[in-house]
PDB file of C-alpha atoms and ligand atoms in Angstrom:
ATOM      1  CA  UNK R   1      15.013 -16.411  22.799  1.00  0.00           C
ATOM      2  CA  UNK R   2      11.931 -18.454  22.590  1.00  0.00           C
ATOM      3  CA  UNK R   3       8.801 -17.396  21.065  1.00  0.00           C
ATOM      4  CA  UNK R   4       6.990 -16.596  24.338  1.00  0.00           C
ATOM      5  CA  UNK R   5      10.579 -14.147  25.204  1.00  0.00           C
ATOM      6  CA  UNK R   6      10.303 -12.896  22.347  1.00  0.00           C
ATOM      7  CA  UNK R   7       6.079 -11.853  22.301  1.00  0.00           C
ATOM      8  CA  UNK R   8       6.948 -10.212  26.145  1.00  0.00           C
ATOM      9  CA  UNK R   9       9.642  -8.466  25.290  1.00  0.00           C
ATOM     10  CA  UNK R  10       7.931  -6.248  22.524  1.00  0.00           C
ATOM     11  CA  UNK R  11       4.694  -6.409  24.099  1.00  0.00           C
ATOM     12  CA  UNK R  12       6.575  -4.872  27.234  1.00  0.00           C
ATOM     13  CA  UNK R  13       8.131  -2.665  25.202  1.00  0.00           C
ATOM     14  CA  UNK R  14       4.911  -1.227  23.465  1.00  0.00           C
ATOM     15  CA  UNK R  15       3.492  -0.797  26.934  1.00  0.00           C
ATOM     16  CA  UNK R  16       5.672   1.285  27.986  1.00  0.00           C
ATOM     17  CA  UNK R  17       6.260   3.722  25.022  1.00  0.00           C
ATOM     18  CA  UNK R  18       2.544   3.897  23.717  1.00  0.00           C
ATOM     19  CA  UNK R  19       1.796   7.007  24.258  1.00  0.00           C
ATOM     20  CA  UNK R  20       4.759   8.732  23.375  1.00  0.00           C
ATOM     21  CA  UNK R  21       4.805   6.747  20.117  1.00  0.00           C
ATOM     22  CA  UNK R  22       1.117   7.413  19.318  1.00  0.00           C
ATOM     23  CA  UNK R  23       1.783  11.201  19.960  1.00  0.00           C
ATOM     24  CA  UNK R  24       5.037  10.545  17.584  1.00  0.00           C
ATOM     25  CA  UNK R  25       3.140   9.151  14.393  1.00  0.00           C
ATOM     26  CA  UNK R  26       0.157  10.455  14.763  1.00  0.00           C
ATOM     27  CA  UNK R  27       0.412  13.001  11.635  1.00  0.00           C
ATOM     28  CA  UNK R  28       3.087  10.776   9.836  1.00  0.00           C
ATOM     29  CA  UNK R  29       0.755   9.479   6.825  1.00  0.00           C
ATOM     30  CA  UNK R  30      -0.367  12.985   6.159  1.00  0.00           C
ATOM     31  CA  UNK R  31       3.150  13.939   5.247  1.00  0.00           C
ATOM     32  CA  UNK R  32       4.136  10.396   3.433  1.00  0.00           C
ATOM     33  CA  UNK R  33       1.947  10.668   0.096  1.00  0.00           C
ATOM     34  CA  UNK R  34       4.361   7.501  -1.143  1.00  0.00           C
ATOM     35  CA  UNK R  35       3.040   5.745   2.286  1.00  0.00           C
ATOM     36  CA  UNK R  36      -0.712   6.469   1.152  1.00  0.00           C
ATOM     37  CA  UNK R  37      -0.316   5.533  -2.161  1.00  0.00           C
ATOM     38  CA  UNK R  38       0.703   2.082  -1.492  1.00  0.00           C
ATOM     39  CA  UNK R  39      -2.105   2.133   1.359  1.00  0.00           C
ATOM     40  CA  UNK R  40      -4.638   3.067  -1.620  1.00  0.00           C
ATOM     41  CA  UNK R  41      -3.569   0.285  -4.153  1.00  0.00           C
ATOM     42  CA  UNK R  42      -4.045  -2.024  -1.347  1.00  0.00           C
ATOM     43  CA  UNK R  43      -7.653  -0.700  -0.407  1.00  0.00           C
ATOM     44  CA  UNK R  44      -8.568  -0.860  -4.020  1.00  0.00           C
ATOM     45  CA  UNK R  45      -6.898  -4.735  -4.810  1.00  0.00           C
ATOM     46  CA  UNK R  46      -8.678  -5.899  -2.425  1.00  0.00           C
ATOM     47  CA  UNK R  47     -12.009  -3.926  -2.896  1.00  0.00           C
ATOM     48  CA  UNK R  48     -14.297  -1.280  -1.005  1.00  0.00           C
ATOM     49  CA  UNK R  49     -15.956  -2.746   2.057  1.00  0.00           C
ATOM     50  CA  UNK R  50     -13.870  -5.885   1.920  1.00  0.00           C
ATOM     51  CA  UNK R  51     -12.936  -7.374   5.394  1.00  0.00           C
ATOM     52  CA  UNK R  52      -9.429  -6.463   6.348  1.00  0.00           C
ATOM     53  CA  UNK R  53      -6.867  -7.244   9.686  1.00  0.00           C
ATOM     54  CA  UNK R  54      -4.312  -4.394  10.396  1.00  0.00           C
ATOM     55  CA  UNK R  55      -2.070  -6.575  12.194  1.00  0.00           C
ATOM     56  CA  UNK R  56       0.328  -5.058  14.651  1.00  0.00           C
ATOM     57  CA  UNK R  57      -1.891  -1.774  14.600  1.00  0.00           C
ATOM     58  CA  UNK R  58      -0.400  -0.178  17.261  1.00  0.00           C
ATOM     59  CA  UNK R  59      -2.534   3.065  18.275  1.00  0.00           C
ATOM     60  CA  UNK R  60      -4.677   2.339  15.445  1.00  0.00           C
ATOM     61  CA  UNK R  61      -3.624   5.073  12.919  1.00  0.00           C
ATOM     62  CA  UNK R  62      -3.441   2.869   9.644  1.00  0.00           C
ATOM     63  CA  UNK R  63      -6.745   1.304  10.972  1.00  0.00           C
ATOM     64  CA  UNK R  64      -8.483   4.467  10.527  1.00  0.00           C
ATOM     65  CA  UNK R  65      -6.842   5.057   7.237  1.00  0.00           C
ATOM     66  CA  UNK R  66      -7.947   2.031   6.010  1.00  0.00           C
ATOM     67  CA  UNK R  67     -11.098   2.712   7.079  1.00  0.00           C
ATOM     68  CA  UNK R  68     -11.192   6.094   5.736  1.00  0.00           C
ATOM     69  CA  UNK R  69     -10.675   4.750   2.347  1.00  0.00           C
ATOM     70  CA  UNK R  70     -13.998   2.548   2.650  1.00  0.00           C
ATOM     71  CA  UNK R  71     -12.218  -1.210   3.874  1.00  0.00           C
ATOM     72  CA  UNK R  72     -14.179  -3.168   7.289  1.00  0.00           C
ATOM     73  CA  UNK R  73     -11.273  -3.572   9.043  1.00  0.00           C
ATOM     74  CA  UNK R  74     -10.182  -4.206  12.657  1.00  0.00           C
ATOM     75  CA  UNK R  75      -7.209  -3.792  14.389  1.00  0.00           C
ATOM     76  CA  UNK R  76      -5.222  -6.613  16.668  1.00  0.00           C
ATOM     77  CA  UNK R  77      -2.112  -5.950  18.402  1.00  0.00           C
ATOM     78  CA  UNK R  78       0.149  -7.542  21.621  1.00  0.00           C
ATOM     79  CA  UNK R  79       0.316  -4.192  23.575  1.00  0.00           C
ATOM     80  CA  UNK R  80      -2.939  -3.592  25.547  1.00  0.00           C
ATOM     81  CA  UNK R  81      -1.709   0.377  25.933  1.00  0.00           C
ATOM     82  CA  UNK R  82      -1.816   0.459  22.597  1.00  0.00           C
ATOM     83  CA  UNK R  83      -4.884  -1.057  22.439  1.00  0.00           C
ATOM     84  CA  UNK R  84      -6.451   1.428  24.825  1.00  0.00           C
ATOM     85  CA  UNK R  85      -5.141   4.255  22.684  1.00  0.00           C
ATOM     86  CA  UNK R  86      -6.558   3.197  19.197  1.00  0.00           C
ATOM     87  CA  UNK R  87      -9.879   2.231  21.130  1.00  0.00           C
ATOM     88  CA  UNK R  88      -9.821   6.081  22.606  1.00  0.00           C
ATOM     89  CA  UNK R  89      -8.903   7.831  19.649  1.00  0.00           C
ATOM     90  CA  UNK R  90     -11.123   5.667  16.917  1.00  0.00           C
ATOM     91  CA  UNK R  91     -14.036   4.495  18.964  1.00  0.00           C
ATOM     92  CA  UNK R  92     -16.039   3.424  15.914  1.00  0.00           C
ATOM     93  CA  UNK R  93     -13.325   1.319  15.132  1.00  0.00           C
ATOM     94  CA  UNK R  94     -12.443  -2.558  16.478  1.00  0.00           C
ATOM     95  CA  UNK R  95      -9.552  -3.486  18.186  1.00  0.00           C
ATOM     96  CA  UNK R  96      -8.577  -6.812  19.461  1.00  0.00           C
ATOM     97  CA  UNK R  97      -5.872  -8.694  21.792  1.00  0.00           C
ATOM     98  CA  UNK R  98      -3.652 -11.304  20.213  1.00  0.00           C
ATOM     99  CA  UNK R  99      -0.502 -12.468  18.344  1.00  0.00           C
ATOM    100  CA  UNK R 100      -0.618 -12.284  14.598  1.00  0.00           C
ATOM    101  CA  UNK R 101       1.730 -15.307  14.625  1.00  0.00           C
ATOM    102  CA  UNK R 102      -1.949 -17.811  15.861  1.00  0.00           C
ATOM    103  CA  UNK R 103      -4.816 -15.606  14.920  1.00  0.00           C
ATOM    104  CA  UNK R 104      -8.343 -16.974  16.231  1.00  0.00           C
ATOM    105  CA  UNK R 105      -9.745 -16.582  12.648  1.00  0.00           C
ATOM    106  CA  UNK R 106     -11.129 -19.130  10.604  1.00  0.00           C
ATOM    107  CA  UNK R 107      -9.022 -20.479   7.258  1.00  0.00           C
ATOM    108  CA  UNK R 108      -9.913 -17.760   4.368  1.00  0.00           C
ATOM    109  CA  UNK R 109     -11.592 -15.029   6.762  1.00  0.00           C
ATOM    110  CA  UNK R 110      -9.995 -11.946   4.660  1.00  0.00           C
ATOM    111  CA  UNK R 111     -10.118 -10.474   1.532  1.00  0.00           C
ATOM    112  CA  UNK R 112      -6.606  -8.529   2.999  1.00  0.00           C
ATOM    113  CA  UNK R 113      -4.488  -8.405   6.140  1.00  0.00           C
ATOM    114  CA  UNK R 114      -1.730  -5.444   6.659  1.00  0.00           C
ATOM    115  CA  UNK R 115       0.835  -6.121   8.527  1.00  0.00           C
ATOM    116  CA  UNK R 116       2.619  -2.369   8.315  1.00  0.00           C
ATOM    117  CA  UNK R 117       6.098  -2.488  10.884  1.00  0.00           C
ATOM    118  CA  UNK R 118       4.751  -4.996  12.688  1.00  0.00           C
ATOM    119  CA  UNK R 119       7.135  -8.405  11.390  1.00  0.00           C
ATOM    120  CA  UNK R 120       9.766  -6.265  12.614  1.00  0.00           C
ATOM    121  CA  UNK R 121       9.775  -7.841  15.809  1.00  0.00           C
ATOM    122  CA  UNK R 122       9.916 -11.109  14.475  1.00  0.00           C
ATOM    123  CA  UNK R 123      12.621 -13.201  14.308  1.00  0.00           C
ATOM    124  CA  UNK R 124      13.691 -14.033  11.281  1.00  0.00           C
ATOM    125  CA  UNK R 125      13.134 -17.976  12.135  1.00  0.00           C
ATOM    126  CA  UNK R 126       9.872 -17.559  12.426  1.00  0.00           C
ATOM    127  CA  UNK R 127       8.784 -15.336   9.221  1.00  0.00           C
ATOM    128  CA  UNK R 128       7.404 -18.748   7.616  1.00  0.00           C
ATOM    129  CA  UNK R 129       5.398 -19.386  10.463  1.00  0.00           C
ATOM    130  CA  UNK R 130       3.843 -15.343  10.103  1.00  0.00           C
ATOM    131  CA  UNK R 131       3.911 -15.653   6.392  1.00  0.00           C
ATOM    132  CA  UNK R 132       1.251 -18.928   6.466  1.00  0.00           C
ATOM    133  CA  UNK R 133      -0.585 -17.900   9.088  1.00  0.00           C
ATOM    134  CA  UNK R 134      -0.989 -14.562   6.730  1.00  0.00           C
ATOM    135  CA  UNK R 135      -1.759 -17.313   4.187  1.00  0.00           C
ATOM    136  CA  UNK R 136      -4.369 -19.183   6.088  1.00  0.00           C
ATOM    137  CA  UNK R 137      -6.675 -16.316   7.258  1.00  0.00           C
ATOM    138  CA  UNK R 138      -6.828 -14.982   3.683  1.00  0.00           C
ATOM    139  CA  UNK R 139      -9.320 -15.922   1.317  1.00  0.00           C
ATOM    140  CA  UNK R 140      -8.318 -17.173  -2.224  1.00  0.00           C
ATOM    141  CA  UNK R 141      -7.299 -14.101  -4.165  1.00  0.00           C
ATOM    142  CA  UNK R 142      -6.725 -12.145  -0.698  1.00  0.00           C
ATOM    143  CA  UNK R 143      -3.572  -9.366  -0.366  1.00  0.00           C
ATOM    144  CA  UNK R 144      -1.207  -8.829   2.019  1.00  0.00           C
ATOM    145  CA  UNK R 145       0.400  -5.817   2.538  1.00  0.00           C
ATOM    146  CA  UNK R 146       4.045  -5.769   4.585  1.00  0.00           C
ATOM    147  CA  UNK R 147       5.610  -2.441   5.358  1.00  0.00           C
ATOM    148  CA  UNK R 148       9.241  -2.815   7.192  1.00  0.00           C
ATOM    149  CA  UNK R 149      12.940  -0.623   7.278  1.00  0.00           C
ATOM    150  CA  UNK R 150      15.701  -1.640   4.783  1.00  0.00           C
ATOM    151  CA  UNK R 151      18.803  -2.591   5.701  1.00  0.00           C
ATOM    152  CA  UNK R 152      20.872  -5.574   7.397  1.00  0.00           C
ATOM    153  CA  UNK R 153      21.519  -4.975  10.467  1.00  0.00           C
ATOM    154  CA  UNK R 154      18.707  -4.682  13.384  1.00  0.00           C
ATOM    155  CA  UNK R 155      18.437  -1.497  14.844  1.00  0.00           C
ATOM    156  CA  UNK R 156      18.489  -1.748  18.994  1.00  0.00           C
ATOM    157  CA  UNK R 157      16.424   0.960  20.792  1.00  0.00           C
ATOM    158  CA  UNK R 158      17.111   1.109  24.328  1.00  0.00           C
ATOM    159  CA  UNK R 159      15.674   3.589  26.773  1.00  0.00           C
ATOM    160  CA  UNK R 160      13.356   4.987  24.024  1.00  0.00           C
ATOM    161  CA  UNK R 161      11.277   8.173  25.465  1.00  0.00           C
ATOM    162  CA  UNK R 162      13.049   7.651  28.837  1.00  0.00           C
ATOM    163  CA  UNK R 163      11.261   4.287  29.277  1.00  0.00           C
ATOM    164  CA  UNK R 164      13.715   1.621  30.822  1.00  0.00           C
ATOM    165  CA  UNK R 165      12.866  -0.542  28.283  1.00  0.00           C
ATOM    166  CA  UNK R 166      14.795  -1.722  24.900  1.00  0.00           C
ATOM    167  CA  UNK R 167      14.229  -3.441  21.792  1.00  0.00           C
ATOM    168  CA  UNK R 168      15.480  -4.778  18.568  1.00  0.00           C
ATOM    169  CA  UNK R 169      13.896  -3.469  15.337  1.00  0.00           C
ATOM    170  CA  UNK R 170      14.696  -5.771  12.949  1.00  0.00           C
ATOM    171  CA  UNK R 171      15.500  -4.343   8.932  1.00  0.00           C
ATOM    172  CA  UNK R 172      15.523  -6.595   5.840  1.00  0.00           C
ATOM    173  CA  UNK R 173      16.313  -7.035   2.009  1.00  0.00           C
ATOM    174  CA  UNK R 174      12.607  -6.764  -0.047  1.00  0.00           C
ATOM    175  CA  UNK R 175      14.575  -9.157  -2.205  1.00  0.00           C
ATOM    176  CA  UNK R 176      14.632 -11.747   1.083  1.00  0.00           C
ATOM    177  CA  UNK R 177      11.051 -11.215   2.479  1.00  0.00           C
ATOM    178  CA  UNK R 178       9.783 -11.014  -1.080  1.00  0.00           C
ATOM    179  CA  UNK R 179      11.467 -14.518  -1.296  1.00  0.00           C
ATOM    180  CA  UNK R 180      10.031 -15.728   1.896  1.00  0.00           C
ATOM    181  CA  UNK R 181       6.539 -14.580   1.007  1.00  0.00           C
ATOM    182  CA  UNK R 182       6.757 -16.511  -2.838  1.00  0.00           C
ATOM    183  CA  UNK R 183       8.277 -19.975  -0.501  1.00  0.00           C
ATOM    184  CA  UNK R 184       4.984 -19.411   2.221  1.00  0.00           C
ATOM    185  CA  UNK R 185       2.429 -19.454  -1.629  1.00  0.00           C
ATOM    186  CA  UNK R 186       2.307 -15.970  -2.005  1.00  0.00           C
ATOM    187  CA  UNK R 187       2.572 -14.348  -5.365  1.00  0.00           C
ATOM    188  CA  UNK R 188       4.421 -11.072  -5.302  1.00  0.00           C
ATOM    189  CA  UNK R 189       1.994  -8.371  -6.601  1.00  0.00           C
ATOM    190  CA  UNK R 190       4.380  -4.946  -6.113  1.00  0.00           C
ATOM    191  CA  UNK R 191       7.796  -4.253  -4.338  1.00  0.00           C
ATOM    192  CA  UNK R 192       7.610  -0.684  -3.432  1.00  0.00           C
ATOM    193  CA  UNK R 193      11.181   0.702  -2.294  1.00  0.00           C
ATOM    194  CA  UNK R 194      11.259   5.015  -1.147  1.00  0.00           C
ATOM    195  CA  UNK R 195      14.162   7.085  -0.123  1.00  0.00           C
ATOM    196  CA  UNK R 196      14.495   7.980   3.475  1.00  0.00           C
ATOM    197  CA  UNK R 197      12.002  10.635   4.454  1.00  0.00           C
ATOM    198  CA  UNK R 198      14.632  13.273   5.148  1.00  0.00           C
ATOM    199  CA  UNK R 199      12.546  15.611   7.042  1.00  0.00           C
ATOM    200  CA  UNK R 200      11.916  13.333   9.101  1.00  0.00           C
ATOM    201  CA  UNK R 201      15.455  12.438   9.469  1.00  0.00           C
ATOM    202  CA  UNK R 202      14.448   8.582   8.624  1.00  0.00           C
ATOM    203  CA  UNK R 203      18.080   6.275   8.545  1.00  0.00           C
ATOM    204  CA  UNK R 204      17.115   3.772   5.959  1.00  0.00           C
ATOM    205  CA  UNK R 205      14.839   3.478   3.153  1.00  0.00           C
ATOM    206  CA  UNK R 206      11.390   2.074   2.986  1.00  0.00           C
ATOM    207  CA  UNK R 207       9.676  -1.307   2.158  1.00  0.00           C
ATOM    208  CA  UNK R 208       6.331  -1.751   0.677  1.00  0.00           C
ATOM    209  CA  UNK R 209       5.699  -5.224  -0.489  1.00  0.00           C
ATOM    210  CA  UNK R 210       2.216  -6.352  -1.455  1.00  0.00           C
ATOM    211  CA  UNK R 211       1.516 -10.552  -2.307  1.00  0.00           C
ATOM    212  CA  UNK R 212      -1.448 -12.058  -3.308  1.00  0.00           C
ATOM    213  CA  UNK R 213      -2.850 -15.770  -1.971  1.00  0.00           C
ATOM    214  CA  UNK R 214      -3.170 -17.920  -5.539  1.00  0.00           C
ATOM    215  CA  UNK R 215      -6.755 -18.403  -6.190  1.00  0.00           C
TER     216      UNK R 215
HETATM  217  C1  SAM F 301       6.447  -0.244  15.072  1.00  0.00           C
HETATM  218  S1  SAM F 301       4.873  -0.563  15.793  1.00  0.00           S
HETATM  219  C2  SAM F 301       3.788  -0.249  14.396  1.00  0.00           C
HETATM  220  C3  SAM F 301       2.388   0.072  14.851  1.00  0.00           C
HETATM  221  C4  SAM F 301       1.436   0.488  13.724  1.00  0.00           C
HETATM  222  N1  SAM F 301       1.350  -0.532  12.682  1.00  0.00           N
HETATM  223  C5  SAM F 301       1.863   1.809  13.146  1.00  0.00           C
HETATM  224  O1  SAM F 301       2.440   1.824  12.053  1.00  0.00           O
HETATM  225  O2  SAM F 301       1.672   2.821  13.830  1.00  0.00           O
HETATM  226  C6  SAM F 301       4.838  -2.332  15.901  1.00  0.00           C
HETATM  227  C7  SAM F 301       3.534  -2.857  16.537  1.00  0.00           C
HETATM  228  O3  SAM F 301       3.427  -4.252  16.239  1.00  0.00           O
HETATM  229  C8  SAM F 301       2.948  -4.914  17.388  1.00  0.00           C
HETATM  230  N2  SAM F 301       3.354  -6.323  17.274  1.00  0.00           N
HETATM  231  C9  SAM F 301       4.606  -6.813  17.137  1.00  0.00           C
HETATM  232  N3  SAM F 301       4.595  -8.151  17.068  1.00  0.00           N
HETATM  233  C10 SAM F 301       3.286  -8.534  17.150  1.00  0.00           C
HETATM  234  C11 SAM F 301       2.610  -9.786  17.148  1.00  0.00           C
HETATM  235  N4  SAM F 301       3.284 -10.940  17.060  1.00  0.00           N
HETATM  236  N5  SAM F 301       1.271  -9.783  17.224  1.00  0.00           N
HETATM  237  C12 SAM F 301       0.568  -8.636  17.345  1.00  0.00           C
HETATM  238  N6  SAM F 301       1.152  -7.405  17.389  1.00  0.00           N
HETATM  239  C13 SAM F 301       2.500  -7.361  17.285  1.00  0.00           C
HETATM  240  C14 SAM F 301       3.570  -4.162  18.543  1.00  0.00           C
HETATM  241  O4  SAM F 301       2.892  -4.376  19.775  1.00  0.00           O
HETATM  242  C15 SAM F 301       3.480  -2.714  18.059  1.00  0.00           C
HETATM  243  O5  SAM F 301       2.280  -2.091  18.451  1.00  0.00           O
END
C-alpha cells in the first residue's frame, strides 16, 4: 500500500463513521480517570497556556480536554467529517486539515503534540517518518504524548456502524514504539500500561507513552 493508499483509506473510513464514532466516545474520558491522569501530567510537563497539536483529533474530544485543563491547542485531522464535528461541538476551538506525517508548521513550533489513537493507522514502516516529524515541530524540551491498543496483531474493522467501509487498527508492544521513539531522539519520559476497561468491554490493554525532545 503506498502512503497516499494508505492516507485514503482511513480518511475514507473516518468519513464515513464520524458521527457514529463521535456519538460513541463522546463521554469516554469521563469514565477513564487513568486516561485523564496521563492527559494531566502531559498538560502540566509541558506547562499552562503552552501551544499544543492534538494530532489525529478526530471529533475533537481530547482537544477540548486539553483545553479544559488550560493548554492553546488546536486540533488537525485527515477526515473533514470529523472535522466538521469537532468544529460544531467546540466552536471556540481550532481545527485544521492535514496529515500529521508533513505538518505545515515551522521546526520547534510546540511546547507538546498528542497524538492519542491516531499512529494506529500507520504503518509500521513509516513510524520513523511520524516520530521526526513529531520531533521537528517540537521545540527543545517539547512532549509528546502517544496513546495506542496493546497487542500484536492488527485488529480489522469492516462494516463498522453499517458503513461499507473497513479498516485495520493497528496494536503494538510500548516496549517497540518506546524503542522507535528513543531511535527518532526522543527521551522516554513515562510508559503508562492499564488493564482493559471492562465495562466497556475493551479487548486489549492500554498504552500511554510520553517522550521528551532533548534540549
Ligand atoms: C481512532 S481515531 C481517534 C480520534 C481522537 N484522537 C479520539 O481519541 O477521539 C483516529 C483518528 O486519527 C486520524 N488520523 C489517522 N491518521 C492520520 C494522519 N496521518 N493525519 C491526520 N489524522 C490522522 C483519523 O482520521 C481519525 O480521526
Amino acid at each position: 500500500m503506498t502512503e497516499t493508499d494508505f492516507l485514503t483509506t482511513t480518511r475514507t473510513f473516518y468519513d464515513a463513521i464520524a458521527e457514529d464514532y463521535a456519538v460513541m466516545f463522546r463521554d469516554v474520558l469521563a469514565a477513564t480517570p487513568l486516561d485523564r491522569a496521563v492527559l494531566a501530567a502531559f498538560a502540566e510537563l509541558v506547562g499552562e497556556g503552552a501551544a499544543v497539536a492534538d494530532l489525529g483529533c478526530g471529533p475533537g474530544r481530547v482537544t477540548a480536554h486539553l483545553a479544559a485543563l488550560g493548554l492553546s491547542v488546536f486540533g488537525l485531522d485527515l477526515s473533514e467529517s470529523m472535522l466538521a464535528i469537532a468544529r460544531r461541538e467546540n466552536p471556540g476551538l481550532r481545527f485544521e486539515q492535514g496529515s500529521m506525517l508533513e505538518l505545515d508548521l515551522p521546526d520547534g513550533a510546540l511546547a507538546g503534540v498528542v497524538s492519542w489513537y491516531s499512529s494506529i493507522h500507520t504503518p509500521v514502516d513509516r513510524l520513523p517518518d511520524l516520530f521526526a516529524e513529531f520531533l521537528r515541530v517540537l521545540a527543545p524540551g517539547g512532549h509528546l504524548l502517544v496513546a495506542f491498543q496493546v497487542g500484536d496483531e492488527p485488529k480489522h474493522h469492516d462494516r463498522p456502524f453499517g458503513h461499507q467501509v473497513s479498516l485495520d487498527f493497528q496494536r503494538r508492544q510500548p516496549d517497540r514504539v518506546s524503542g522507535l521513539l528513543t531511535a527518532a531522539g526522543f527521551t522516554l519520559v513515562s510508559r503508562t500500561v492499564r488493564a482493559p476497561d471492562e465495562p466497556r468491554a475493551e479487548p486489549t490493554p492500554q498504552a500511554f507513552l510520553i517522550a521528551r525532545k532533548s534540549v
